[in-house]
Amino acid sequence: FVYSLGGSILAGRDAQSLKEYAQALKELAKEHQIYVVVGGGRIAREYIEKARALGASEMFCDTIGIGATKLNSALLVAALGASAPQEIPDTYAQAARLAQPGKIVVMGGVAVGQTTDAVAALLAEYVHADKIIVATSVDGVYTADPEKDPTAKRLTRMTHQALARLAMETEMKAGSRSPVDPLAAKIIER
């Protein structure tokens, strides 16, 4: 399984709740090879916003976001302890090499212009994962951003094609919020 774990899931959590989350992943790892791609979350968005205000390019903002994903990945590795390799992979091949029964491979972003959802989709394709699970602080996929649009409706089911269409409406810039980004949606669709 490949989990795309929104950084907002980790950000602001206390050590005990991180341990509980790690324990749930350890239980899954008893029966499945688990990979987790961790997002940058609130920390990434804060730093990206400040960098933009200082005149940084989108590419530079992406680099800041990748750094935040690495910090969040390291935090999850700390929570997993001996159940995770103590190395944060920079490539899909490195992630695959680190995989061992019962071990949870944790990584962050790898390339500018890609969200961690795209990294998770590419990793899932690379390792021939059976499932991709996108875990965020939002309880589902909506017709619009529910924080901005009170008429947004939660979708209970959707096809790969519908997800790709919805994702194409998303503005692509560092720190964007959407169900998945357009690249991830197209990779999932294929």
CSV table of C-alpha atoms in Angstrom, one decimal:
chain,number,residue,atom,x,y,z
A,1,PHE,CA,0.0,0.0,0.0
A,2,VAL,CA,1.1,3.6,-0.6
A,3,TYR,CA,-0.3,6.2,1.7
A,4,SER,CA,-0.2,9.9,0.7
A,5,LEU,CA,-0.3,11.4,4.1
A,6,GLY,CA,-1.1,15.1,4.3
A,7,GLY,CA,1.3,17.0,6.3
A,8,SER,CA,-1.6,18.5,8.1
A,9,ILE,CA,-2.2,15.1,9.6
A,10,LEU,CA,1.1,15.3,11.4
A,11,ALA,CA,1.5,19.0,12.0
A,12,GLY,CA,0.5,20.1,15.4
A,13,ARG,CA,0.1,16.6,16.8
A,14,ASP,CA,1.6,15.8,20.2
A,15,ALA,CA,4.0,13.0,20.6
A,16,GLN,CA,1.4,10.6,22.0
A,17,SER,CA,-1.0,11.0,19.0
A,18,LEU,CA,2.0,10.5,16.6
A,19,LYS,CA,2.8,7.3,18.4
A,20,GLU,CA,-0.8,6.1,18.0
A,21,TYR,CA,-0.7,6.9,14.3
A,22,ALA,CA,2.6,5.1,13.9
A,23,GLN,CA,1.1,2.1,15.8
A,24,ALA,CA,-1.8,1.9,13.3
A,25,LEU,CA,0.8,1.9,10.4
A,26,LYS,CA,2.8,-0.8,12.2
A,27,GLU,CA,-0.3,-3.0,12.5
A,28,LEU,CA,-0.9,-2.7,8.7
A,29,ALA,CA,2.7,-3.4,8.0
A,30,LYS,CA,2.3,-6.9,9.6
A,31,GLU,CA,0.3,-7.9,6.5
A,32,HIS,CA,1.3,-5.4,3.8
A,33,GLN,CA,4.3,-3.6,2.5
A,34,ILE,CA,3.6,0.0,3.5
A,35,TYR,CA,5.1,3.1,1.9
A,36,VAL,CA,4.1,6.5,3.2
A,37,VAL,CA,4.7,9.8,1.3
A,38,VAL,CA,4.3,12.7,3.7
A,39,GLY,CA,3.2,16.2,2.7
A,40,GLY,CA,4.4,19.5,3.9
A,41,GLY,CA,1.1,20.6,5.5
A,42,ARG,CA,0.6,23.9,7.4
A,43,ILE,CA,4.4,24.4,7.9
A,44,ALA,CA,5.0,24.3,4.1
A,45,ARG,CA,2.1,26.6,3.3
A,46,GLU,CA,3.3,29.2,5.9
A,47,TYR,CA,6.9,29.2,4.6
A,48,ILE,CA,5.7,29.2,0.9
A,49,GLU,CA,3.4,32.2,1.6
A,50,LYS,CA,6.3,34.1,3.3
A,51,ALA,CA,8.7,33.2,0.4
A,52,ARG,CA,6.2,34.5,-2.2
A,53,ALA,CA,5.8,37.7,-0.2
A,54,LEU,CA,9.6,38.0,-0.5
A,55,GLY,CA,9.4,37.6,-4.3
A,56,ALA,CA,10.5,33.9,-4.5
A,57,SER,CA,9.7,32.0,-7.7
A,58,GLU,CA,7.2,29.1,-7.7
A,59,MET,CA,10.1,26.7,-8.3
A,60,PHE,CA,11.8,28.1,-5.2
A,61,CYS,CA,8.6,27.8,-3.3
A,62,ASP,CA,8.3,24.2,-4.4
A,63,THR,CA,11.8,23.6,-3.0
A,64,ILE,CA,10.7,25.0,0.3
A,65,GLY,CA,7.7,22.7,0.3
A,66,ILE,CA,9.9,19.7,-0.4
A,67,GLY,CA,12.0,20.6,2.6
A,68,ALA,CA,8.9,20.7,4.8
A,69,THR,CA,7.9,17.2,3.6
A,70,LYS,CA,11.4,15.9,4.6
A,71,LEU,CA,10.9,17.4,8.1
A,72,ASN,CA,7.5,15.8,8.4
A,73,SER,CA,8.9,12.5,7.1
A,74,ALA,CA,11.6,12.5,9.7
A,75,LEU,CA,9.0,13.1,12.4
A,76,LEU,CA,7.0,10.1,11.3
A,77,VAL,CA,10.2,8.0,11.1
A,78,ALA,CA,11.0,9.0,14.6
A,79,ALA,CA,7.5,7.9,15.7
A,80,LEU,CA,7.9,4.6,13.8
A,81,GLY,CA,11.3,3.8,15.4
A,82,ALA,CA,12.7,0.5,14.4
A,83,SER,CA,9.7,-0.2,12.1
A,84,ALA,CA,11.0,2.3,9.5
A,85,PRO,CA,14.4,2.6,7.8
A,86,GLN,CA,16.1,5.6,9.3
A,87,GLU,CA,16.7,7.0,5.9
A,88,ILE,CA,14.4,9.3,3.9
A,89,PRO,CA,14.6,8.2,0.2
A,90,ASP,CA,15.1,10.8,-2.5
A,91,THR,CA,14.1,8.5,-5.3
A,92,TYR,CA,11.5,5.8,-6.1
A,93,ALA,CA,14.2,3.3,-6.7
A,94,GLN,CA,15.8,4.1,-3.3
A,95,ALA,CA,12.3,3.7,-1.6
A,96,ALA,CA,11.9,0.3,-3.3
A,97,ARG,CA,15.3,-0.8,-2.2
A,98,LEU,CA,14.5,0.1,1.4
A,99,ALA,CA,11.4,-2.0,1.5
A,100,GLN,CA,11.5,-5.0,3.7
A,101,PRO,CA,8.8,-7.2,5.3
A,102,GLY,CA,7.4,-5.3,8.3
A,103,LYS,CA,9.3,-2.1,7.6
A,104,ILE,CA,7.5,1.1,6.6
A,105,VAL,CA,9.3,3.2,4.1
A,106,VAL,CA,8.6,7.0,4.6
A,107,MET,CA,9.5,9.7,2.1
A,108,GLY,CA,8.6,13.2,1.2
A,109,GLY,CA,8.6,15.2,-2.0
A,110,VAL,CA,11.2,14.5,-4.7
A,111,ALA,CA,10.8,17.0,-7.5
A,112,VAL,CA,9.6,20.6,-8.0
A,113,GLY,CA,6.2,20.9,-9.6
A,114,GLN,CA,4.9,17.7,-8.0
A,115,THR,CA,2.7,17.4,-4.9
A,116,THR,CA,3.2,14.5,-2.6
A,117,ASP,CA,0.1,13.0,-4.1
A,118,ALA,CA,1.9,12.8,-7.4
A,119,VAL,CA,4.9,11.3,-5.7
A,120,ALA,CA,2.6,8.7,-4.1
A,121,ALA,CA,1.0,7.9,-7.4
A,122,LEU,CA,4.4,7.5,-9.1
A,123,LEU,CA,5.7,5.4,-6.2
A,124,ALA,CA,2.6,3.2,-6.3
A,125,GLU,CA,3.2,2.7,-10.0
A,126,TYR,CA,6.9,2.0,-9.5
A,127,VAL,CA,6.5,-0.6,-6.7
A,128,HIS,CA,3.3,-2.1,-8.3
A,129,ALA,CA,1.2,-1.2,-5.2
A,130,ASP,CA,-2.3,-2.6,-4.9
A,131,LYS,CA,-3.7,0.5,-3.3
A,132,ILE,CA,-3.1,4.2,-2.9
A,133,ILE,CA,-4.7,5.8,0.1
A,134,VAL,CA,-4.8,9.6,0.3
A,135,ALA,CA,-5.1,10.6,4.0
A,136,THR,CA,-5.8,14.3,4.6
A,137,SER,CA,-7.5,16.4,7.3
A,138,VAL,CA,-10.5,16.7,4.9
A,139,ASP,CA,-13.2,14.0,5.3
A,140,GLY,CA,-13.6,13.4,1.5
A,141,VAL,CA,-13.6,14.8,-2.0
A,142,TYR,CA,-16.0,17.7,-2.5
A,143,THR,CA,-17.3,19.5,-5.6
A,144,ALA,CA,-15.5,22.6,-4.3
A,145,ASP,CA,-13.3,23.6,-1.4
A,146,PRO,CA,-15.7,23.3,1.6
A,147,GLU,CA,-13.8,25.9,3.6
A,148,LYS,CA,-14.5,28.5,0.8
A,149,ASP,CA,-17.8,27.3,-0.7
A,150,PRO,CA,-20.6,26.5,1.7
A,151,THR,CA,-22.6,24.8,-1.1
A,152,ALA,CA,-19.8,22.3,-1.7
A,153,LYS,CA,-21.1,18.7,-1.7
A,154,ARG,CA,-19.2,15.7,-0.5
A,155,LEU,CA,-18.9,13.0,-3.2
A,156,THR,CA,-19.3,9.4,-2.1
A,157,ARG,CA,-17.9,7.8,-5.3
A,158,MET,CA,-16.1,8.9,-8.4
A,159,THR,CA,-14.3,7.4,-11.3
A,160,HIS,CA,-10.7,8.0,-12.2
A,161,GLN,CA,-11.8,10.1,-15.1
A,162,ALA,CA,-14.0,12.3,-12.9
A,163,LEU,CA,-11.1,12.7,-10.5
A,164,ALA,CA,-8.9,13.8,-13.3
A,165,ARG,CA,-11.5,16.3,-14.6
A,166,LEU,CA,-11.9,17.8,-11.1
A,167,ALA,CA,-8.1,18.0,-10.6
A,168,MET,CA,-7.7,19.8,-13.9
A,169,GLU,CA,-9.7,22.7,-12.4
A,170,THR,CA,-7.1,23.1,-9.6
A,171,GLU,CA,-4.6,25.9,-9.8
A,172,MET,CA,-1.1,24.4,-9.9
A,173,LYS,CA,1.2,26.3,-7.6
A,174,ALA,CA,3.3,25.5,-4.5
A,175,GLY,CA,1.1,24.7,-1.5
A,176,SER,CA,-2.1,24.3,-3.6
A,177,ARG,CA,-5.0,22.4,-1.9
A,178,SER,CA,-7.1,20.0,-3.9
A,179,PRO,CA,-8.3,16.4,-3.8
A,180,VAL,CA,-5.2,15.5,-5.7
A,181,ASP,CA,-3.2,17.6,-8.2
A,182,PRO,CA,-3.7,17.1,-12.0
A,183,LEU,CA,-0.5,15.1,-12.4
A,184,ALA,CA,-1.4,12.7,-9.6
A,185,ALA,CA,-4.9,12.3,-11.1
A,186,LYS,CA,-3.6,11.5,-14.5
A,187,ILE,CA,-1.1,9.0,-13.1
A,188,ILE,CA,-3.9,7.3,-11.1
A,189,GLU,CA,-6.1,7.3,-14.2
A,190,ARG,CA,-3.5,5.5,-16.3
